[in-house]
CSV table of C-alpha atoms and ligand atoms in Angstrom, one decimal:
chain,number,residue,atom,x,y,z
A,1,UNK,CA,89.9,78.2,88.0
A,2,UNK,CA,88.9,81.0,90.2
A,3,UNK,CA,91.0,84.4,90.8
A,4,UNK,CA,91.1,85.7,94.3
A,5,UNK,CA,89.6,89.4,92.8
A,6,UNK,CA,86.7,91.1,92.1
A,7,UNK,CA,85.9,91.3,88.2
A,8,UNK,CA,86.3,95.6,88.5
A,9,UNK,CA,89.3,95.2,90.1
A,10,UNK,CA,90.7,92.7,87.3
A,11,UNK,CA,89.0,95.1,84.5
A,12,UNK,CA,90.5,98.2,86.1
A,13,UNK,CA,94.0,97.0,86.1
A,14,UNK,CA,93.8,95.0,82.0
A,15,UNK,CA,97.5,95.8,81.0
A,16,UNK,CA,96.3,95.4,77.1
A,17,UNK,CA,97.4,98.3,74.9
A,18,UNK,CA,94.0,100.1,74.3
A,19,UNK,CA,93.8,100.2,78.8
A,20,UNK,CA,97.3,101.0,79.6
A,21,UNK,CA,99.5,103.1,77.4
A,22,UNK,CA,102.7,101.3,76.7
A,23,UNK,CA,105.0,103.8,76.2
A,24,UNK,CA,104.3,105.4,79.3
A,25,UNK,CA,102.4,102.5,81.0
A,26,UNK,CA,99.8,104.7,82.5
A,27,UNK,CA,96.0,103.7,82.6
A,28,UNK,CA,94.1,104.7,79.8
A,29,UNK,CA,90.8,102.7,81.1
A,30,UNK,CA,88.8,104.7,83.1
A,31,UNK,CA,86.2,103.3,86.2
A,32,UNK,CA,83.2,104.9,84.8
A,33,UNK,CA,83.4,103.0,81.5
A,34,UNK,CA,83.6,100.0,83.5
A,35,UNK,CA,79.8,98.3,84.0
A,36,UNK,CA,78.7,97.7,87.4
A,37,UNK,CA,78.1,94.3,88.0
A,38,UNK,CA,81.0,92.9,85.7
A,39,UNK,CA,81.8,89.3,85.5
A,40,UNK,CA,85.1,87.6,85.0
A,41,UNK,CA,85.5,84.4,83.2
A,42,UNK,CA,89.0,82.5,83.1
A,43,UNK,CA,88.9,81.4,79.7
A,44,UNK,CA,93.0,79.6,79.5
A,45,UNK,CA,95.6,79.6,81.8
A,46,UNK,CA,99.4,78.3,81.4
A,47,UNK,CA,102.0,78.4,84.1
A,48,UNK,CA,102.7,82.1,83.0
A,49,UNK,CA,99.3,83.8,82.5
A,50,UNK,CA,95.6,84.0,82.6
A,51,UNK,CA,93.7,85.0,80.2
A,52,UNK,CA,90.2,86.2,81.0
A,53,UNK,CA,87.1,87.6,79.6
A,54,UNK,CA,84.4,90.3,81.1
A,55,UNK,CA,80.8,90.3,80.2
A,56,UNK,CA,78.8,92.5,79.4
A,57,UNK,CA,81.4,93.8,76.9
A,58,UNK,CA,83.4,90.6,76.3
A,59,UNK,CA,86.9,92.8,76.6
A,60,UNK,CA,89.9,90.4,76.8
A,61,UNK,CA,92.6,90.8,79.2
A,62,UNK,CA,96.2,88.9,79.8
A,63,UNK,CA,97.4,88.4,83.4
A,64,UNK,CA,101.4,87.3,84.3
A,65,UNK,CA,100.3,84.8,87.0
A,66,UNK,CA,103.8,86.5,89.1
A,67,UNK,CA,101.9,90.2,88.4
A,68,UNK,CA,99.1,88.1,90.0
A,69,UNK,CA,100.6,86.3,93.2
A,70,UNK,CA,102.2,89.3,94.0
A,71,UNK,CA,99.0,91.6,94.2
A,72,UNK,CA,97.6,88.8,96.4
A,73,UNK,CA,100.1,89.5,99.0
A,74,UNK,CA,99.7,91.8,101.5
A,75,UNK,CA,99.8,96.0,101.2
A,76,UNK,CA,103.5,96.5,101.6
A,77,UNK,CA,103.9,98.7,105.2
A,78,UNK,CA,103.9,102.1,104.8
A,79,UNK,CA,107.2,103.7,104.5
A,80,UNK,CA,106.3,107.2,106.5
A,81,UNK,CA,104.6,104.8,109.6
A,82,UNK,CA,105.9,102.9,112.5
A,83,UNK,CA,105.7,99.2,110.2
A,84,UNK,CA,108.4,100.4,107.9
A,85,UNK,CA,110.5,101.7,111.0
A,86,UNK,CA,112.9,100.6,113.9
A,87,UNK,CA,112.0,102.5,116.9
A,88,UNK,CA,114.8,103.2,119.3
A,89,UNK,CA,115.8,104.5,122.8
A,90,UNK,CA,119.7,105.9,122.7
A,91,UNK,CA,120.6,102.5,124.9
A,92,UNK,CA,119.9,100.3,121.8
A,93,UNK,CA,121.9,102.2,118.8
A,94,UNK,CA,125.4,100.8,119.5
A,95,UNK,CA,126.6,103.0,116.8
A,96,UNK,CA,124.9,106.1,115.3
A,97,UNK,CA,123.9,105.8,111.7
A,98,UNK,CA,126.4,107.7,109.8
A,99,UNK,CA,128.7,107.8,107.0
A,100,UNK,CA,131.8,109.2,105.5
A,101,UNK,CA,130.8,112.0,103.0
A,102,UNK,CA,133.9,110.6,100.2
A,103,UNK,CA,132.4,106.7,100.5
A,104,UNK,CA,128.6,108.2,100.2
A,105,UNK,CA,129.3,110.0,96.8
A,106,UNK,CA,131.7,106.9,95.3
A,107,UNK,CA,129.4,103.8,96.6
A,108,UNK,CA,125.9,103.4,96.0
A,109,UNK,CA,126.0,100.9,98.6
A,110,UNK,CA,127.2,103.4,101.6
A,111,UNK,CA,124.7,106.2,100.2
A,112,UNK,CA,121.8,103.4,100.1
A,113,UNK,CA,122.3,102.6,103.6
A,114,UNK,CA,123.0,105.9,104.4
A,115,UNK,CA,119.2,106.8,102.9
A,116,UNK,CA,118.0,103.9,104.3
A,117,UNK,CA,119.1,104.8,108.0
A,118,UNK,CA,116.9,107.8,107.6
A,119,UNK,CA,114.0,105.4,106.8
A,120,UNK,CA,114.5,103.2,109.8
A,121,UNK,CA,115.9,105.4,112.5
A,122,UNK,CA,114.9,108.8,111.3
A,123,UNK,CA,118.1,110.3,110.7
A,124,UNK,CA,122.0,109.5,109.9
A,125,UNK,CA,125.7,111.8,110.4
A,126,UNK,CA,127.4,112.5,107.2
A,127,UNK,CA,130.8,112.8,108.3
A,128,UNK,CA,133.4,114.8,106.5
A,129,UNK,CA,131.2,117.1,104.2
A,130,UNK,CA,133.3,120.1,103.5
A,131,UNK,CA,132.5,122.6,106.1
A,132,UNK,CA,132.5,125.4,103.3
A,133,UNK,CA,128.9,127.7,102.9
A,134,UNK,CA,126.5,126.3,100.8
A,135,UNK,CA,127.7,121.9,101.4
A,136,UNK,CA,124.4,121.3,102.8
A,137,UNK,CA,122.4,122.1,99.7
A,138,UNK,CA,125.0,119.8,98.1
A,139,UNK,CA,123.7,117.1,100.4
A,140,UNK,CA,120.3,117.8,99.9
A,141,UNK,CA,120.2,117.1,96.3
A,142,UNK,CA,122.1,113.8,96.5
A,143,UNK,CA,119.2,112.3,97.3
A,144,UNK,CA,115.7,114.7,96.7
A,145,UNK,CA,115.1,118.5,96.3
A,146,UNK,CA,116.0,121.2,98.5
A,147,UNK,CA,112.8,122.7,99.6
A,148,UNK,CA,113.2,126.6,99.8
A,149,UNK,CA,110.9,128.6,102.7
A,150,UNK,CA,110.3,132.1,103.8
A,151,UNK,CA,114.0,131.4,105.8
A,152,UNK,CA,115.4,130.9,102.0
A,153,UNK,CA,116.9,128.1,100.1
A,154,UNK,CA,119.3,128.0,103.4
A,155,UNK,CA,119.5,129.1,106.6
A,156,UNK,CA,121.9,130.3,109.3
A,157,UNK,CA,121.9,128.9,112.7
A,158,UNK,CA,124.0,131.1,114.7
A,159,UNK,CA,123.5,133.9,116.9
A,160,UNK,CA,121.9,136.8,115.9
A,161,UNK,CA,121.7,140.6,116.8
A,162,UNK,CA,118.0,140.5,116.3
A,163,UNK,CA,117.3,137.3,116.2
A,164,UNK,CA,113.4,135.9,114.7
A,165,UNK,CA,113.7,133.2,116.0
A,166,UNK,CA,114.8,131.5,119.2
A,167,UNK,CA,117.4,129.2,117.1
A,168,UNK,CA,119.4,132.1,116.2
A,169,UNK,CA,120.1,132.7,119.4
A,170,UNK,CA,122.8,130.8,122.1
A,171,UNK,CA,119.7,129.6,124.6
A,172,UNK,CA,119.0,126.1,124.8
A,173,UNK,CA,116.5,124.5,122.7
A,174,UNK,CA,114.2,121.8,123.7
A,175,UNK,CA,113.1,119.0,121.3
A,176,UNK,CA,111.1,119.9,118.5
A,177,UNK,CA,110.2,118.9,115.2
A,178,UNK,CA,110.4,122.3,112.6
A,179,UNK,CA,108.3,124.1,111.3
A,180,UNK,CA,104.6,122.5,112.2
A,181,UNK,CA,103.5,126.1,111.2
A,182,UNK,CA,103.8,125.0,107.6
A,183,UNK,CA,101.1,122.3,105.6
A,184,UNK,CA,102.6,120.6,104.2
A,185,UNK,CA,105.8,120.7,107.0
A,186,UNK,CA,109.6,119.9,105.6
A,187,UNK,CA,109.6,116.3,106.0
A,188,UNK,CA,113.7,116.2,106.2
A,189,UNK,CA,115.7,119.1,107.9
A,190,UNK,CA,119.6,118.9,106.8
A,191,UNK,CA,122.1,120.6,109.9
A,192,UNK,CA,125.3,121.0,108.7
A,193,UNK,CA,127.9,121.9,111.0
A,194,UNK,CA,130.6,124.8,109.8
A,195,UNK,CA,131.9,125.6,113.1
A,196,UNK,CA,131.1,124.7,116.8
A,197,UNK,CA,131.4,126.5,120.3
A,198,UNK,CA,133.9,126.1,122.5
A,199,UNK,CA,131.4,124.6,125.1
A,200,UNK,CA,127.6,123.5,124.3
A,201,UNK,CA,125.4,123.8,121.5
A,202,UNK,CA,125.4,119.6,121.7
A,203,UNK,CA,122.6,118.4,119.6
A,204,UNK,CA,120.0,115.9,120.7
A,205,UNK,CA,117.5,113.5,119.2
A,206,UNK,CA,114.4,112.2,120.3
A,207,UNK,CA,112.4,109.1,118.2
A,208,UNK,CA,109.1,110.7,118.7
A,209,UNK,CA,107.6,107.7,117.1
A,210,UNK,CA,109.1,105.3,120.4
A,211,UNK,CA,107.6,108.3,122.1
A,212,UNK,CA,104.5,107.7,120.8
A,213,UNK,CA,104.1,103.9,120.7
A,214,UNK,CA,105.1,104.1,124.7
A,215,UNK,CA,102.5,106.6,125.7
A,216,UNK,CA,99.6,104.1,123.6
A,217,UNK,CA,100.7,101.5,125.7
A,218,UNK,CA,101.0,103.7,128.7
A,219,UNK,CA,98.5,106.0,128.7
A,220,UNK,CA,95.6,105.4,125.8
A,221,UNK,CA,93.3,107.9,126.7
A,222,UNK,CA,96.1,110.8,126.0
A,223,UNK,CA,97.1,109.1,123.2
A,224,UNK,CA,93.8,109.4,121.6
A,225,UNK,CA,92.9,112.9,122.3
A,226,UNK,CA,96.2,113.9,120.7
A,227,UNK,CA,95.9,112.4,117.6
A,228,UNK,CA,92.0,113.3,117.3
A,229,UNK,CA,92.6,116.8,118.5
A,230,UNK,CA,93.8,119.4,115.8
A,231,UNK,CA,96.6,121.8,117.1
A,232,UNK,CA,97.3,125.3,115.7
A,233,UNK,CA,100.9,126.6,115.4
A,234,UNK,CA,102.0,130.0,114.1
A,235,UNK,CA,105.1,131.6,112.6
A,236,UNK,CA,105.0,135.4,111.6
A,237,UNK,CA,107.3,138.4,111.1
A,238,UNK,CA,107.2,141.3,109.0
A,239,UNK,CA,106.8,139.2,105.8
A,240,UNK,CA,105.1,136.2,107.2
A,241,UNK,CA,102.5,134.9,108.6
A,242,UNK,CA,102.4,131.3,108.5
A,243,UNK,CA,99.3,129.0,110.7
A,244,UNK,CA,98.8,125.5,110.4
A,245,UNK,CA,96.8,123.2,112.4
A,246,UNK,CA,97.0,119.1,112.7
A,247,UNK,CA,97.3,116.3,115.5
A,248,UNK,CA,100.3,116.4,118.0
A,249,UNK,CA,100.3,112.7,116.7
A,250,UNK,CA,98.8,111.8,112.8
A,251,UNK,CA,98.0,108.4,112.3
A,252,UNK,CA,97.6,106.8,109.0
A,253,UNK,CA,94.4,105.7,107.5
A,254,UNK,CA,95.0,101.8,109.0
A,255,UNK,CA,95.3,103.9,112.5
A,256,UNK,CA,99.3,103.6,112.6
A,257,UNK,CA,102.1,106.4,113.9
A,258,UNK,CA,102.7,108.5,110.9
A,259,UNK,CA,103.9,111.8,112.2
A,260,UNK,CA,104.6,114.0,114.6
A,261,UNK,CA,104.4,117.3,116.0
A,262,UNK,CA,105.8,119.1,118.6
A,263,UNK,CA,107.0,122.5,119.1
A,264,UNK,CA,106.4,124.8,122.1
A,265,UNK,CA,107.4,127.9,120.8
A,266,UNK,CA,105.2,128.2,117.9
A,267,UNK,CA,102.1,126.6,119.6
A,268,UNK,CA,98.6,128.5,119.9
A,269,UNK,CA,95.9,127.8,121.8
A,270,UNK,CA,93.5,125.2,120.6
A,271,UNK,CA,90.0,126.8,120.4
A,272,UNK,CA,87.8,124.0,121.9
A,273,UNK,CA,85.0,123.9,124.2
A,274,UNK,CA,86.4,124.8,127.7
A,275,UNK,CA,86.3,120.4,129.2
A,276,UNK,CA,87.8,119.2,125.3
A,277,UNK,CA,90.6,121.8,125.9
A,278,UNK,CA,91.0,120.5,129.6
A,279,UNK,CA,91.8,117.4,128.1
A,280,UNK,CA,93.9,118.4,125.4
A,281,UNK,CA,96.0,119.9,127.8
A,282,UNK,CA,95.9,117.3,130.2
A,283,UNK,CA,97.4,114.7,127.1
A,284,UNK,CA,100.0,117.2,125.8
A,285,UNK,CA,101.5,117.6,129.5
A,286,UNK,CA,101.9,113.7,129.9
A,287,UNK,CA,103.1,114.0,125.9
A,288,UNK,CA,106.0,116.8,126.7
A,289,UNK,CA,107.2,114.7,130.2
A,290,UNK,CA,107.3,111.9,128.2
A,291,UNK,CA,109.3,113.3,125.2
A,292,UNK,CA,111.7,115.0,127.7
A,293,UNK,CA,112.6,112.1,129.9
A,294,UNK,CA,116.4,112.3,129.5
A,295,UNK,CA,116.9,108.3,128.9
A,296,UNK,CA,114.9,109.1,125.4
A,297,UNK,CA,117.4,111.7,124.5
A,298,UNK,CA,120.4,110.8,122.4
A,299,UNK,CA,123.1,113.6,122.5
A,300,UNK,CA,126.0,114.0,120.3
A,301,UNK,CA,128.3,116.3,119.7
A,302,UNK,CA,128.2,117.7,115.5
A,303,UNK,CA,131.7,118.6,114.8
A,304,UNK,CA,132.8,121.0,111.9
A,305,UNK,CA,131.9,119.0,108.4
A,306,UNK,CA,129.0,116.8,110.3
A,307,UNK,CA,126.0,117.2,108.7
A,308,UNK,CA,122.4,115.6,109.9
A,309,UNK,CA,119.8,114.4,108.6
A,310,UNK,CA,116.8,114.1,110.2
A,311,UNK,CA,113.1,112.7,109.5
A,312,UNK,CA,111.0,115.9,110.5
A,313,UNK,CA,107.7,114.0,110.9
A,314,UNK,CA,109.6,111.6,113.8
A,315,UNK,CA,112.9,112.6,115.4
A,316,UNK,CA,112.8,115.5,117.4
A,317,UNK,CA,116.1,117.9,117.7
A,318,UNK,CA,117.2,119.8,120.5
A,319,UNK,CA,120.4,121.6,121.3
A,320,UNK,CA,122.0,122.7,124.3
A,321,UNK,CA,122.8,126.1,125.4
A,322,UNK,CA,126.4,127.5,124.4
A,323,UNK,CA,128.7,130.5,124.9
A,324,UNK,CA,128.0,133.1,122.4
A,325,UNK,CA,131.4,135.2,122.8
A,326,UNK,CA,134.1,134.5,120.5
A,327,UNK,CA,136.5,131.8,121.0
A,328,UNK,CA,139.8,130.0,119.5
A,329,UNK,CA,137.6,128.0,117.8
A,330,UNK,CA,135.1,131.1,116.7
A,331,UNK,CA,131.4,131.0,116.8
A,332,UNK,CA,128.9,128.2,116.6
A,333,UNK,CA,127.5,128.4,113.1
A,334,UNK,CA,125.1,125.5,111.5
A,335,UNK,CA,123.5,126.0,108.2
A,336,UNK,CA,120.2,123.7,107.6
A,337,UNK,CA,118.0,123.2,104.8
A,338,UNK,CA,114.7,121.4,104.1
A,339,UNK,CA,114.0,118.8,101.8
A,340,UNK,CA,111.4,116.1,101.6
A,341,UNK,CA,111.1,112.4,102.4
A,342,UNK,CA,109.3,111.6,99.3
A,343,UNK,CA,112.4,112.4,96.9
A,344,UNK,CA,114.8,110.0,99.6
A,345,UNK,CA,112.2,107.5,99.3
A,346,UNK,CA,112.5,107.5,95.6
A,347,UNK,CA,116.1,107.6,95.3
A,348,UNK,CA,116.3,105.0,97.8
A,349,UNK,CA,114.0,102.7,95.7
A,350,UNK,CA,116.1,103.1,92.9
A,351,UNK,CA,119.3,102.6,94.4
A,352,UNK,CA,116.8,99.0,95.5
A,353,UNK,CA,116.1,98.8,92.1
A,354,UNK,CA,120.2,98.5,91.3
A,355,UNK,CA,120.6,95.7,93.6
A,356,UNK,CA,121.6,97.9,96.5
A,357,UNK,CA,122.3,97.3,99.0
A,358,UNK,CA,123.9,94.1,98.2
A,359,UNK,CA,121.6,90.9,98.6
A,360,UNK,CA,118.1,93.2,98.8
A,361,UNK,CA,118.2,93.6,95.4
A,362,UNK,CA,114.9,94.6,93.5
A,363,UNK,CA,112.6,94.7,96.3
A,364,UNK,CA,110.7,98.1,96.6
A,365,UNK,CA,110.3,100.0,100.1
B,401,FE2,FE1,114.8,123.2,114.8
C-alpha cells in the first residue's frame, strides 16, 4: 500500500492522544520533534483505516481512510477570493439578494442564505428591520461582532453642521469601499436606513471583484501595477490620525482577487520614483473609468427599515446627492456599523454544519 503523503506530513497530523489533545483536539505534536528524513510504513489497513508506523522512533499512528480521501482532494477555494464568489454586473441579478428581517430571525434557512448572499454577491437587503436607533447593531450581532472605530460602535449618516467627513454631508458620493485608512479595514459595513430624502440619496453598488477580473482580461499591464503597487490612505481629525497603505487590488497567495480598495477621498500620494508613480497613475485612471462605467452600477433605492450589508473588501457603495432641507418625510438619516467577514463566515459554517440550507448539508465553505 502506498499513501499519497509525505511521512512529516502523516506524522504531523497523528490524531493519537499523546499528538492531539482530545478534549480540545488541538495538536500537541510539535514539527521540531519530528526527525527529518522520517519514513512511513503501512503496517494494516481495513476498509476504515490505516495504520502506520514512522522510523526512526517507531511512533504508531491510526488514519480513518474518509479523514484520508478527503485531504487528498483539492484545497477548498478561498472563501474571501473570486473562486468562492459569483461575480455580477446589475443586468444579471434578476432579483437583489435580500430578506425579510421577521423570516431571517425565525428560519435558519432564510438567515443562511441571507449570509450566504453576502459570500457570493458581496452583500444582501434586510427588509423590515425596525427603523428604531440602535437596529443595526442588532443586525450585526446576528451573525459576527460589531467592530467599534474612532466613528464609535455606530455611526450617523446624515448631514452635518460640521461635518468630518464627506458622508455626513448631502453631496454625492462616488463608489468606494470604507475606510482603507484602517489595517486591518472593516471587512462588512451594515447601512441601515431610518429615514430617507424626499429625492436622492439612492445607493449604489459596484462588484469591484467583476471590476477587477474585466480589467485582467482587458488591460494586464494596469492590473499588475495595481496590485504590486502599495497605496497610502489617510484619515485624521482632532483625535485621529489614521494611515494605511496596501494594493488598489490584493491578491491571494495562489495570485487570485482577494480585495479591494478604492477611495478617492482619503487617498495620498504614493511616494515612488517619478516613471513607477507615472504608471501607478496611469493604472488607477483606467481602474476609476472602469469602476465608474454606469452599466457596473446597480442602484436601489433603501427605504426606512432597509438595512445593507455589504462585503467591504469587494462591493463598492455610492450614493447620490439629495436635498438637505426638511421635508414631509424629514431628513435622510442612515446609521452603519462595521463588522467583519470572518464572524459571517463562521456563523454561516455552522448554520452548514445544521443542514442548512436544505440539501447542502455538512459541507464547510
Ligand atoms: Fe462609505
Amino acid at each position: 500500500v502506498r499513501l499519497g503523503f509525505p511521512a512529516v506530513w502523516l506524522r504531523h497530523n497523528c490524531p493519537c492522544p499523546d499528538c492531539r489533545d482530545p478534549v480540545t483536539g488541538q495538536r500537541l505534536v510539535e514539527i521540531t520533534t519530528i526527525p527529518n528524513g522520517l519514513v512511513a510504513s503501512v503496517v494494516a489497513e481495513t476498509p476504515d483505516a490505516v495504520e502506520v508506523t514512522f522510523a526512526p522512533g517507531g511512533h504508531r499512528s491510526v488514519f480513518s481512510q474518509a479523514w484520508l480521501m478527503a485531504h487528498e482532494q483539492e484545497e477548498d477555494p478561498d472563501p474571501r477570493s473570486e473562486d468562492a464568489k459569483q461575480l455580477w454586473q446589475p443586468a444579471d441579478l434578476t432579483e437583489l439578494p435580500s430578506a425579510n428581517w421577521a423570516d431571517y430571525l425565525a428560519d435558519d434557512a432564510v438567515r443562511a442564505r441571507c449570509l450566504d448572499a453576502v459570500v457570493r454577491h458581496g452583500f444582501a437587503v434586510l427588509r423590515g428591520v425596525p427603523a428604531t436607533s440602535g437596529m443595526v447593531l442588532a443586525v450585526a450581532e446576528t451573525f459576527g461582532y460589531v467592530r467599534e472605530t474612532n466613528y464609535g460602535r455606530l455611526f450617523d449618516v446624515r448631514v452635518e453642521p460640521s461635518p468630518s467627513n464627506l458622508a455626513f454631508t448631502s453631496r454625492e458620493i462616488a463608489p468606494h469601499t470604507d475606510n482603507p485608512y484602517r489595517d486591518p479595514v472593516p471587512t462588512i459595513q451594515l447601512l441601515h436606513c431610518l429615514r430617507n430624502a424626499a429625492a436622492g440619496g439612492d445607493t449604489g453598488l459596484v462588484d469591484g471583484f467583476a471590476a477587477a477580473a474585466t480589467l485582467r482580461l482587458t488591460d494586464r499591464k494596469s492590473f499588475d501595477v495595481l496590485s504590486a503597487t502599495p497605496w497610502p490612505f489617510r484619515y485624521s481629525d482632532s483625535e485621529t490620525e489614521l494611515q494605511a497603505s496596501q494594493p488598489l487590488i490584493g491578491l491571494s497567495p495562489r495570485g487570485r482577487i482577494r480585495e479591494v480598495r478604492f477611495n478617492n477621498r482619503s487617498m495620498l500620494p504614493p511616494r515612488l520614483p517619478a516613471a513607477e508613480a507615472d504608471a501607478a497613475y496611469a493604472a488607477y485612471r483606467v481602474w476609476a473609468a472602469l469602476l465608474g462605467q454606469p452599466e457596473l452600477l446597480l442602484s436601489l433605492r433603501l427605504e426606512p427599515g432597509d438595512c445593507l450589508i455589504v462585503d467591504n473588501t469587494r462591493v463598492l457603495h455610492a450614493r447620490t446627492a439629495f436635498s438637505a432641507e426638511s421635508s414631509s418625510t424629514g431628513e435622510r438619516h442612515l446609521q452603519g456599523c462595521y463588522a467583519d467577514l470572518d464572524g459571517l463566515l463562521s456563523t454561516l459554517a455552522v448554520l452548514r454544519l445544521a443542514g442548512w440550507p436544505a440539501g447542502k448539508g455538512g459541507s464547510r465553505p
